[in-house]
Coordinates of C-alpha atoms and ligand atoms in Angstrom, one line a residue:
Chain A
M1 CA 105.9 118.3 91.4
K2 CA 109.2 117.6 92.1
L3 CA 109.3 113.9 93.2
Q4 CA 111.8 113.2 96.1
I5 CA 113.2 110.3 96.6
N6 CA 113.8 109.0 100.4
V7 CA 112.1 105.3 102.3
R8 CA 108.9 106.3 102.0
N9 CA 108.4 107.1 98.6
V10 CA 110.4 103.5 97.8
V11 CA 108.1 102.2 100.6
V12 CA 105.3 103.7 98.8
A13 CA 106.5 102.9 94.8
L14 CA 107.6 99.1 96.0
V15 CA 103.7 99.4 97.4
A16 CA 101.8 99.8 94.6
L17 CA 104.4 97.4 92.4
G18 CA 103.3 94.7 94.5
L19 CA 100.0 95.2 94.4
L20 CA 100.1 95.2 90.2
L21 CA 101.8 92.5 89.8
L22 CA 100.3 90.2 92.3
P23 CA 97.5 88.4 89.8
L24 CA 101.4 87.1 88.4
Y25 CA 102.6 86.2 91.1
S26 CA 99.1 84.2 91.9
A27 CA 99.3 82.5 87.9
A28 CA 102.6 81.9 88.0
T29 CA 102.6 80.1 91.5
G30 CA 98.8 78.4 92.0
N31 CA 97.6 80.3 94.8
I32 CA 94.8 81.5 94.4
F33 CA 94.1 82.1 98.1
I34 CA 96.4 85.2 97.9
L35 CA 94.2 86.7 95.0
T36 CA 91.1 86.9 96.9
L37 CA 93.0 87.7 100.0
F38 CA 94.6 90.9 98.4
T39 CA 91.3 91.8 96.6
R40 CA 89.1 92.2 99.8
I41 CA 93.0 94.2 100.9
V42 CA 92.4 96.1 98.8
I43 CA 89.0 96.8 98.7
F44 CA 89.1 97.8 102.2
A45 CA 92.6 100.5 101.7
L46 CA 90.0 102.2 99.8
A47 CA 88.2 103.0 102.8
A48 CA 90.5 103.5 104.7
A49 CA 92.1 106.5 102.4
S50 CA 88.4 107.4 102.2
L51 CA 87.7 107.6 106.0
N52 CA 92.1 109.8 106.2
L53 CA 90.6 111.7 104.2
I54 CA 88.4 113.5 106.7
M55 CA 90.1 111.9 109.9
G56 CA 93.2 113.1 108.6
Y57 CA 93.0 116.1 106.3
G58 CA 89.8 116.6 107.8
G59 CA 90.6 116.9 112.0
M60 CA 86.9 115.1 112.0
M61 CA 87.2 111.8 113.9
S62 CA 84.2 109.5 112.6
F63 CA 83.3 106.4 114.2
G64 CA 80.4 105.2 111.7
H65 CA 83.0 104.5 108.4
A66 CA 81.3 101.2 108.4
A67 CA 77.7 101.9 107.5
Y68 CA 78.8 103.6 103.7
L69 CA 80.3 100.0 103.2
G70 CA 76.7 98.9 104.5
I71 CA 75.6 101.5 102.3
G72 CA 77.0 101.0 99.0
G73 CA 76.7 97.2 99.1
Y74 CA 73.2 97.5 100.4
A75 CA 72.5 99.2 96.8
V76 CA 74.5 97.0 95.2
G77 CA 72.4 94.1 96.7
I78 CA 68.5 95.2 97.3
L79 CA 68.9 96.0 93.5
A80 CA 70.6 92.9 92.4
F81 CA 67.6 91.0 94.1
E82 CA 64.7 93.6 92.4
G83 CA 65.9 92.9 89.0
I84 CA 68.9 95.3 88.3
G85 CA 71.8 94.4 87.5
S86 CA 74.0 96.3 85.9
G87 CA 76.3 98.3 87.3
F88 CA 75.9 101.1 85.3
I89 CA 72.8 102.0 87.3
Q90 CA 73.8 99.7 90.7
W91 CA 77.1 102.0 91.4
P92 CA 76.0 105.2 90.9
V93 CA 72.9 104.4 93.7
A94 CA 75.5 103.1 95.8
L95 CA 77.7 106.4 95.2
A96 CA 74.5 108.4 96.0
A97 CA 72.8 107.1 98.4
S98 CA 76.5 107.4 100.0
A99 CA 76.5 111.2 98.9
L100 CA 73.2 111.7 100.5
Y101 CA 73.6 109.5 103.4
A102 CA 76.8 111.4 104.4
L103 CA 75.4 115.6 104.1
V104 CA 72.6 114.3 106.5
I105 CA 74.8 112.6 109.2
G106 CA 77.2 115.5 108.2
A107 CA 74.9 118.4 108.5
L108 CA 73.9 116.9 111.9
S109 CA 77.2 115.2 113.8
L110 CA 79.2 118.9 113.1
R111 CA 77.1 120.9 115.0
T112 CA 79.5 119.2 117.2
R113 CA 83.0 118.7 118.2
G114 CA 86.0 116.2 119.4
V115 CA 84.0 112.8 121.1
Y116 CA 80.3 115.1 120.3
F117 CA 81.4 114.1 117.5
I118 CA 83.0 110.7 117.9
M119 CA 79.7 109.9 119.3
I120 CA 77.3 111.2 117.7
T121 CA 79.0 109.8 114.0
L122 CA 79.0 106.2 115.9
A123 CA 75.2 106.8 116.9
F124 CA 74.5 107.4 113.5
A125 CA 76.3 104.1 112.5
Q126 CA 74.5 102.5 115.0
M127 CA 71.0 102.8 113.7
A128 CA 71.7 102.4 110.3
Y129 CA 73.1 98.6 111.7
Y130 CA 69.1 98.3 113.2
V131 CA 67.4 99.6 110.0
A132 CA 69.8 97.1 107.8
S133 CA 69.2 94.6 110.4
G134 CA 65.4 95.4 110.3
L135 CA 65.1 95.3 106.1
S136 CA 63.5 91.3 106.2
R137 CA 62.3 91.9 102.8
Y138 CA 65.9 91.7 102.1
G139 CA 67.5 89.2 104.9
G140 CA 67.3 90.8 108.1
D141 CA 69.9 90.2 110.4
D142 CA 71.1 87.2 108.1
G143 CA 72.5 89.2 105.1
L144 CA 72.0 89.3 101.9
T145 CA 73.1 87.0 99.0
I146 CA 73.7 88.0 96.0
Y147 CA 73.6 86.2 93.1
R148 CA 75.4 87.8 90.3
R149 CA 77.6 90.0 90.0
S150 CA 77.1 93.6 88.7
T151 CA 77.0 94.3 85.2
F152 CA 78.9 96.0 82.3
G153 CA 77.8 95.6 79.8
G154 CA 80.5 92.9 78.7
L155 CA 82.8 95.7 80.0
I156 CA 84.3 93.4 82.6
D157 CA 84.0 90.4 83.5
L158 CA 83.6 90.7 87.8
S159 CA 83.6 86.8 88.7
N160 CA 86.7 86.4 86.5
R161 CA 89.2 86.8 89.9
V162 CA 92.1 88.9 87.8
Q163 CA 89.6 90.8 86.0
F164 CA 87.5 92.1 89.2
Y165 CA 90.7 92.4 91.0
Y166 CA 92.6 94.8 88.7
L167 CA 89.2 97.1 88.7
C168 CA 89.5 97.0 92.2
L169 CA 93.1 98.5 92.6
F170 CA 91.8 100.5 89.7
C171 CA 89.1 102.0 91.7
L172 CA 92.4 102.7 95.0
F173 CA 94.0 104.7 92.4
G174 CA 92.2 106.3 91.2
G175 CA 90.5 106.8 94.6
V176 CA 94.0 107.5 96.5
Y177 CA 94.3 110.2 93.4
L178 CA 91.5 111.8 94.1
I179 CA 92.9 112.8 97.7
W180 CA 95.4 113.5 96.2
R181 CA 94.9 115.9 93.7
I182 CA 91.9 117.4 96.4
V183 CA 94.1 117.3 99.4
N184 CA 96.5 119.8 97.6
S185 CA 93.0 122.9 95.4
R186 CA 92.0 124.8 97.7
F187 CA 90.1 123.1 98.9
G188 CA 91.6 120.9 100.7
M189 CA 94.6 124.1 101.6
V190 CA 91.2 125.6 104.1
V191 CA 89.9 121.9 105.0
Q192 CA 93.5 121.4 106.4
G193 CA 93.4 124.7 107.5
I194 CA 90.4 124.2 109.6
R195 CA 91.5 121.4 111.3
S196 CA 94.5 123.2 112.1
N197 CA 92.6 125.9 113.2
E198 CA 89.1 126.6 112.9
Q199 CA 88.4 130.4 114.2
R200 CA 91.8 131.6 112.9
M201 CA 90.0 130.4 108.2
Q202 CA 86.2 131.8 109.9
A203 CA 88.5 135.2 111.5
I204 CA 90.1 135.2 107.6
G205 CA 86.7 134.8 105.6
Y206 CA 86.0 130.8 105.7
H207 CA 82.3 129.2 106.7
A208 CA 84.7 126.1 107.7
N209 CA 81.8 124.0 107.8
R210 CA 80.6 123.7 104.4
Y211 CA 83.6 122.9 103.8
R212 CA 83.9 119.6 106.6
L213 CA 80.5 119.0 105.4
V214 CA 81.6 119.0 101.4
C215 CA 85.4 116.7 102.3
F216 CA 82.2 114.6 105.3
V217 CA 80.2 113.8 101.8
I218 CA 83.3 113.2 99.3
S219 CA 85.0 110.4 102.0
G220 CA 81.3 108.7 102.6
T221 CA 81.2 108.8 98.7
I222 CA 83.7 107.6 98.6
C223 CA 84.1 104.8 101.0
G224 CA 80.1 104.0 99.3
L225 CA 82.4 102.8 96.4
A226 CA 84.3 101.0 98.7
G227 CA 81.1 99.3 99.9
A228 CA 79.8 98.1 95.9
L229 CA 82.6 96.6 95.6
L230 CA 82.2 94.7 99.3
A231 CA 79.6 92.8 98.5
N232 CA 80.6 91.6 95.3
N233 CA 83.5 90.7 95.8
T234 CA 81.8 89.0 99.1
D235 CA 78.1 87.9 96.7
F236 CA 76.9 89.1 100.0
V237 CA 76.2 91.9 102.6
S238 CA 74.8 91.6 106.4
P239 CA 73.3 94.8 108.5
A240 CA 77.4 92.9 110.5
G241 CA 79.7 94.4 107.9
M242 CA 78.5 97.7 109.1
Y243 CA 78.7 96.6 112.8
W244 CA 81.6 99.6 115.1
T245 CA 83.0 97.5 115.1
R246 CA 84.2 97.3 112.3
S247 CA 84.4 101.3 111.9
G248 CA 86.9 101.1 114.2
E249 CA 88.7 98.9 112.4
L250 CA 88.6 101.3 109.6
M251 CA 90.5 104.0 111.7
V252 CA 92.3 101.6 112.6
M253 CA 93.4 101.0 109.7
V254 CA 94.0 104.6 108.9
V255 CA 95.9 105.5 112.6
F256 CA 98.1 102.3 111.8
G257 CA 99.5 103.9 108.0
G258 CA 99.4 107.6 109.9
M259 CA 97.3 109.6 109.8
G260 CA 96.8 112.8 106.9
S261 CA 99.8 110.8 104.5
L262 CA 98.2 109.8 101.2
F263 CA 99.4 106.4 101.0
G264 CA 99.2 105.3 104.8
P265 CA 96.0 103.7 104.8
V266 CA 96.6 101.1 101.8
I267 CA 99.8 100.3 104.0
G268 CA 97.6 101.0 107.5
T269 CA 95.2 98.4 105.8
I270 CA 98.0 95.5 104.2
L271 CA 99.5 95.5 107.5
F272 CA 96.6 95.1 109.6
L273 CA 94.5 92.5 107.1
L274 CA 97.6 90.8 106.5
L275 CA 98.4 90.2 110.3
E276 CA 94.2 89.3 111.5
E277 CA 95.3 86.7 108.6
L278 CA 98.5 85.8 110.4
L279 CA 97.3 86.1 114.3
S280 CA 93.5 84.5 113.0
Q281 CA 96.1 81.4 112.3
F282 CA 97.4 80.7 115.3
T283 CA 94.6 82.1 117.8
E284 CA 91.8 83.4 118.0
Y285 CA 92.4 85.8 120.2
W286 CA 94.2 87.3 117.8
A287 CA 92.1 90.6 119.2
L288 CA 94.3 90.3 122.5
V289 CA 97.9 91.4 120.5
M290 CA 96.3 93.7 117.6
G291 CA 95.8 95.5 120.1
P292 CA 98.8 96.1 122.0
L293 CA 100.8 96.5 119.2
L294 CA 98.2 99.7 117.7
L295 CA 99.5 100.7 121.1
L296 CA 103.0 100.7 120.6
I297 CA 102.6 102.4 117.0
V298 CA 100.1 104.8 118.9
L299 CA 102.0 105.5 121.1
F300 CA 105.8 104.9 120.2
A301 CA 105.4 105.8 115.7
R302 CA 103.3 108.8 115.7
G303 CA 102.6 109.2 111.8
G304 CA 101.8 104.9 112.0
I305 CA 104.1 103.2 110.3
M306 CA 104.5 106.4 107.1
G307 CA 106.4 109.0 110.2
L308 CA 108.3 106.0 111.3
L309 CA 109.8 105.9 107.5
G310 CA 109.3 109.3 106.9
R311 CA 112.0 109.0 110.1
V312 CA 114.2 106.6 109.2
G313 CA 114.3 108.4 105.5
R314 CA 115.8 111.2 107.7
G315 CA 118.5 109.1 110.0
Chain B
M1 CA 80.9 165.4 109.2
V2 CA 81.5 161.9 107.9
D3 CA 79.2 159.1 108.7
P4 CA 81.5 156.9 110.8
L5 CA 82.8 153.3 109.3
L6 CA 82.1 151.6 112.5
R7 CA 79.4 152.0 115.2
V8 CA 79.3 150.6 118.3
E9 CA 75.8 151.1 119.7
K10 CA 75.0 150.2 123.3
L11 CA 76.8 147.5 123.3
V12 CA 77.1 144.4 126.8
R13 CA 78.7 141.0 128.0
R14 CA 78.7 139.5 130.4
F15 CA 80.0 136.8 131.3
G16 CA 79.3 135.3 134.0
G17 CA 78.0 137.9 137.2
V18 CA 81.7 140.2 134.6
L19 CA 80.5 142.9 132.8
A20 CA 83.0 143.2 130.5
T21 CA 81.5 145.2 127.7
D22 CA 79.2 147.5 129.6
N23 CA 76.2 149.9 127.9
L24 CA 79.8 150.4 125.1
S25 CA 79.3 153.2 122.6
L26 CA 82.0 153.7 120.2
D27 CA 82.5 155.5 117.0
V28 CA 85.1 154.7 114.2
L29 CA 85.8 156.9 111.7
P30 CA 86.6 156.6 107.8
G31 CA 91.0 157.2 107.4
E32 CA 91.2 157.2 111.4
L33 CA 93.6 155.1 113.5
H34 CA 91.8 155.0 117.0
A35 CA 93.5 153.4 120.5
I36 CA 91.3 152.5 122.2
I37 CA 93.3 152.1 125.7
G38 CA 92.7 150.2 129.6
P39 CA 93.9 148.0 132.2
N40 CA 93.7 144.6 131.9
G41 CA 91.5 143.5 132.2
A42 CA 89.0 146.1 130.9
G43 CA 87.5 144.1 127.9
K44 CA 89.0 145.4 125.7
T45 CA 89.5 142.1 124.0
T46 CA 86.2 141.2 124.8
L47 CA 84.7 144.5 122.4
I48 CA 87.0 142.9 119.5
S49 CA 86.1 139.3 119.6
Q50 CA 82.1 140.6 118.9
L51 CA 84.0 143.2 116.4
T52 CA 84.7 140.7 114.2
G53 CA 82.0 138.3 115.6
Q54 CA 84.3 135.2 117.6
L55 CA 82.0 136.8 120.8
T56 CA 78.6 138.0 119.9
P57 CA 77.1 140.3 122.7
N58 CA 73.8 140.0 125.4
S59 CA 72.9 143.5 123.7
G60 CA 73.7 146.0 121.9
A61 CA 73.7 146.9 118.1
I62 CA 77.4 146.8 116.0
H63 CA 77.2 148.7 113.0
F64 CA 80.6 148.5 109.5
A65 CA 79.6 150.9 106.4
G66 CA 76.0 151.7 107.3
R67 CA 75.2 147.3 108.3
D68 CA 74.5 146.6 110.8
I69 CA 75.9 143.1 111.4
T70 CA 75.8 142.7 114.6
R71 CA 74.7 138.6 113.9
L72 CA 77.2 137.9 111.3
P73 CA 79.4 135.7 112.5
S74 CA 82.6 135.9 111.4
Y75 CA 83.7 135.9 108.6
R76 CA 80.6 137.4 106.5
R77 CA 82.6 140.4 108.5
S78 CA 85.5 139.6 107.4
R79 CA 84.5 139.3 103.6
L80 CA 82.6 143.1 104.5
G81 CA 86.4 144.0 104.8
L82 CA 86.6 143.4 108.9
A83 CA 89.9 141.5 110.2
R84 CA 91.6 141.8 113.2
S85 CA 95.4 140.7 114.7
F86 CA 94.6 138.3 117.8
Q87 CA 96.7 139.3 120.8
I88 CA 97.4 135.8 121.9
T89 CA 98.6 134.8 118.5
S90 CA 96.3 132.6 116.5
L91 CA 98.3 131.2 113.1
L92 CA 98.0 127.2 111.1
P93 CA 100.8 126.1 113.4
D94 CA 101.3 123.8 110.8
F95 CA 101.5 125.0 108.0
T96 CA 104.2 127.9 106.1
A97 CA 104.1 131.7 106.9
A98 CA 103.2 131.7 102.9
D99 CA 100.6 129.4 102.9
N100 CA 99.0 131.2 105.6
V101 CA 98.7 134.7 104.3
A102 CA 97.8 132.9 100.9
L103 CA 94.7 131.0 102.3
A104 CA 94.2 134.9 103.5
A105 CA 95.0 135.7 99.5
Q106 CA 92.5 132.4 98.9
A107 CA 89.6 134.2 101.1
H108 CA 89.3 136.6 99.1
D109 CA 89.5 135.5 96.2
G110 CA 86.2 133.7 94.0
H111 CA 84.8 130.4 96.0
S112 CA 87.5 127.8 96.9
F113 CA 85.3 124.5 96.7
R114 CA 87.9 123.8 93.3
F115 CA 88.9 120.3 93.8
W116 CA 91.6 119.9 91.6
G117 CA 93.8 122.9 90.8
A118 CA 97.2 123.2 92.9
A119 CA 95.5 125.7 94.9
R120 CA 99.5 126.3 95.8
R121 CA 100.7 126.9 92.0
E122 CA 98.0 130.5 91.6
K123 CA 100.3 132.5 91.4
H124 CA 98.6 135.8 92.2
L125 CA 97.9 133.7 95.3
R126 CA 100.9 133.7 95.8
E127 CA 102.6 137.1 94.9
A128 CA 99.6 138.5 97.0
A129 CA 101.0 136.7 100.1
Q130 CA 104.1 137.7 98.9
A131 CA 102.8 141.0 99.6
A132 CA 101.8 140.3 102.7
L133 CA 105.2 138.4 103.8
N134 CA 107.4 142.5 102.0
R135 CA 105.5 144.4 103.8
V136 CA 105.6 143.7 107.4
G137 CA 109.2 142.4 107.1
L138 CA 109.7 138.5 107.0
A139 CA 110.6 138.8 102.8
R140 CA 112.3 136.0 103.2
R141 CA 110.7 133.3 105.4
G142 CA 108.0 132.6 103.6
D143 CA 108.3 128.5 103.1
V144 CA 109.6 128.4 107.1
P145 CA 106.6 126.6 109.2
V146 CA 105.0 129.2 111.3
S147 CA 105.9 126.9 114.5
E148 CA 109.9 127.9 113.9
L149 CA 109.0 131.1 113.6
S150 CA 110.8 133.6 116.8
H151 CA 106.9 134.8 118.7
G152 CA 107.8 138.5 117.0
E153 CA 108.4 136.9 113.8
Q154 CA 104.6 135.7 114.3
R155 CA 103.5 139.2 115.6
E156 CA 104.9 140.0 112.3
L157 CA 102.4 137.3 110.0
E158 CA 99.2 138.0 112.1
L159 CA 99.6 141.4 111.0
A160 CA 99.8 139.6 107.2
V161 CA 97.3 137.6 107.9
A162 CA 94.9 140.1 108.5
L163 CA 96.1 142.7 105.3
A164 CA 95.9 139.5 103.1
T165 CA 92.1 139.4 103.2
R166 CA 93.0 142.9 102.0
P167 CA 90.9 144.5 105.1
Q168 CA 88.9 148.1 105.4
M169 CA 89.7 147.9 108.2
L170 CA 92.0 146.7 111.1
L171 CA 91.5 145.5 114.3
L172 CA 94.9 145.3 116.4
D173 CA 94.7 144.1 119.5
E174 CA 98.1 144.0 121.2
P175 CA 100.2 143.8 117.9
M176 CA 103.3 144.7 119.6
A177 CA 102.9 142.2 123.0
G178 CA 106.2 140.3 124.0
L179 CA 108.5 142.7 120.5
G180 CA 111.2 143.8 122.0
A181 CA 112.4 147.6 121.0
T182 CA 113.1 147.0 117.9
E183 CA 111.0 144.5 116.7
S184 CA 108.3 146.9 118.9
A185 CA 110.3 150.5 116.2
R186 CA 109.4 148.5 113.4
M187 CA 106.4 147.4 114.2
V188 CA 105.3 151.1 114.8
A189 CA 106.2 152.0 111.4
L190 CA 104.3 149.9 109.6
L191 CA 101.8 151.2 111.0
K192 CA 102.0 154.2 111.3
E193 CA 102.6 153.6 107.0
L194 CA 99.4 151.2 107.1
R195 CA 96.5 154.0 108.7
Q196 CA 97.5 156.1 105.6
E197 CA 95.1 152.9 104.3
V198 CA 93.1 151.8 106.1
T199 CA 91.3 152.4 108.6
I200 CA 93.1 151.2 113.0
V201 CA 91.3 150.4 115.7
L202 CA 94.6 149.7 118.0
V203 CA 94.6 148.0 120.9
E204 CA 97.6 148.5 122.5
H205 CA 99.6 148.6 126.3
D206 CA 102.5 151.2 125.3
M207 CA 101.5 154.3 125.4
E208 CA 104.3 156.3 123.4
A209 CA 102.8 154.2 120.2
V210 CA 99.7 155.0 121.2
F211 CA 99.8 158.4 121.8
A212 CA 102.3 158.5 118.3
L213 CA 100.0 156.9 116.0
A214 CA 96.9 157.9 117.4
D215 CA 93.8 160.3 115.8
R216 CA 91.7 159.4 119.0
I217 CA 92.1 157.5 122.2
T218 CA 89.2 155.9 124.5
V219 CA 89.6 154.2 127.2
L220 CA 87.7 151.5 128.4
V221 CA 87.9 151.0 132.5
Y222 CA 85.3 148.5 133.9
G223 CA 83.7 147.7 130.6
R224 CA 82.8 151.5 130.3
V225 CA 83.8 154.1 127.6
I226 CA 85.6 156.5 130.4
A227 CA 87.4 159.0 128.2
S228 CA 87.0 159.3 124.4
G229 CA 89.3 161.7 122.5
A230 CA 92.4 163.3 120.6
P231 CA 95.8 162.6 122.1
D232 CA 96.1 165.7 124.2
A233 CA 92.6 165.4 125.7
I234 CA 93.0 162.1 127.3
K235 CA 96.7 162.8 128.6
S236 CA 95.5 165.8 130.3
N237 CA 91.7 164.3 131.4
E238 CA 91.5 164.2 135.3
E239 CA 89.8 161.1 135.4
V240 CA 91.3 158.9 132.6
R241 CA 94.9 160.3 135.1
R242 CA 93.5 159.2 138.4
A243 CA 91.8 155.5 136.7
Y244 CA 94.8 154.5 134.2
L245 CA 97.4 156.7 133.5
G246 CA 98.5 157.0 136.6
E247 CA 99.6 152.8 137.2
Q248 CA 100.5 153.1 133.4
H249 CA 104.2 151.8 134.5
A250 CA 101.8 149.3 135.9
V251 CA 100.4 147.9 133.6
T252 CA 102.4 148.1 130.5
S253 CA 105.0 146.3 133.4
H254 CA 102.0 143.6 132.6
G255 CA 103.1 143.4 129.2
Ligands
LIG401 N1 86.3 133.5 127.8 C1 85.6 134.3 128.8 N2 85.3 133.5 129.8 C2 85.2 134.2 131.3 N3 85.2 135.7 131.5 C3 85.9 136.1 131.0 C4 86.3 135.9 129.0 N4 86.9 136.3 128.2 C5 87.3 137.5 129.6 N5 86.7 137.4 130.3 C6 86.4 138.5 131.8 O1 86.2 139.8 131.0 C7 87.0 140.9 131.8 C8 87.5 141.3 130.0 O2 88.6 140.3 129.6 P1 89.5 141.2 127.8 O3 88.2 141.3 127.3 O4 90.0 140.0 127.8 O5 90.2 142.4 128.8 P2 91.5 143.1 127.7 O6 91.5 142.7 127.3 O7 90.9 144.3 128.3 O8 92.7 142.8 128.5 C9 88.0 140.0 132.3 O9 87.3 139.9 133.8 C10 87.9 138.6 132.7 O10 88.2 137.7 133.3
LIG402 MG1 93.3 141.4 126.2

């Protein structure tokens, strides 16, 4: 594919470069806080990118994506609690559990469309939230502390800030690359076709729901990986992390950056979490500022930040 | 006698109190161009939708190529070789013309659970798309997004999409609706060519086109078949004249 030089691609390249070089800046200035903040940002960007796959490309407005963060996280936490510290076991379990959950929830929710789909994914995620709250052996409502981060047989040390950051960044870039390949593949074309006109796709021979379901599962699995990373980042998992507000935040990150643009969710997440950080220093009612801001984006910048940049590029 | 390719038996479809398909039986022979005519609201679109699976009948049966397809979902019927065009254009508006057709070709070229290679670079899919576009006169419009095509071009694209599924039977729901005189003439010429290759069920208001093209004509009124036969027989049929052909002008002006 030919790489075009336009405002959008330049911004994407600069942001990617900035993310790559961030640990150097952090080391040079002794600013550890920024590295911690961006580790969190990178992890959420991966979650948002996975949500974008179904929301932006697949047209499935899932309002329950935080559930995968929780499931991936609990897989790591519970296994660690039970004495299984190897990431080679924890992480595949996290992915498999997320995939399985997505398969079941998807099979049930994809019978519905539109608002019903939003409501049913929300309902299932809230169910997952209550199930997690009921896990009394694993802390129930209070959550579960993870005393030791996942080990990878000495390959990489997750307790080392810089190494962990680069692992998260590798997962993010890998995830975005994977989504890019998927979106342009046969499968991705079909999924986008179904978003565009389901009846037409059925009429030319596609079993729409089967493609939707597979897309839903891929998205959930990638988000489960983000969950495993997040649990290692915070050394803690709790039901609060799967609450519906968290799902809502992920949706906002995607819309912010630009639904259906490959790198949009990354930009959206960076802006969302930076703004949250900034605003929460001034006022505890930061959501009161964030809300109207989001409204402006939705009203005046369809396609989010990436859509805006695209228009700047065209002049 | 040859076996019919499509056999419809006592089909019934209601919408609330409206009987849109009223105990309708119909045979379409392999290789023929079978026109279905009738005034607006006669149930032509409803019939096509039941044949291709967008609607399910309340009762009755549909057999295609010797197989009962009454309850098959539309994507399975497409695989069996049934393809339709929609009266109200139904395309993928966010995609280019070539993408629309390539996706139709892809649906009939193995499975689409391929997640890695770029679909737009699959040469044989692009070639199949180009061939279908050439066919309908859109050879140079492949890269244009559907939303930027004219109405006439969209009608032609509808046909290209159906063709790209390499159907045994084409069901065309008013392909000439809203076309100008030259576009209509082009469409008639194209249908004349296509009828050599594929069985066609044609719903059309343009009587001139219908009588020029059809081997057989079935006349629907209020969801019922009131006559079926060769064009000449239909032309001279008293009931048809009373019920339909007499008010032909009123009908064609509806477009
Ligand atoms: N989805 C629907 N819901 C309710 N009534 C419908 C629907 N589709 C068609 N009808 C009714 O069925 C009858 C046949 O419609 P249609 O098949 O579109 O006719 P035609 O294509 O011959 O003009 C009409 O009376 C129409 O109002
Ligand atoms: Mg009609």
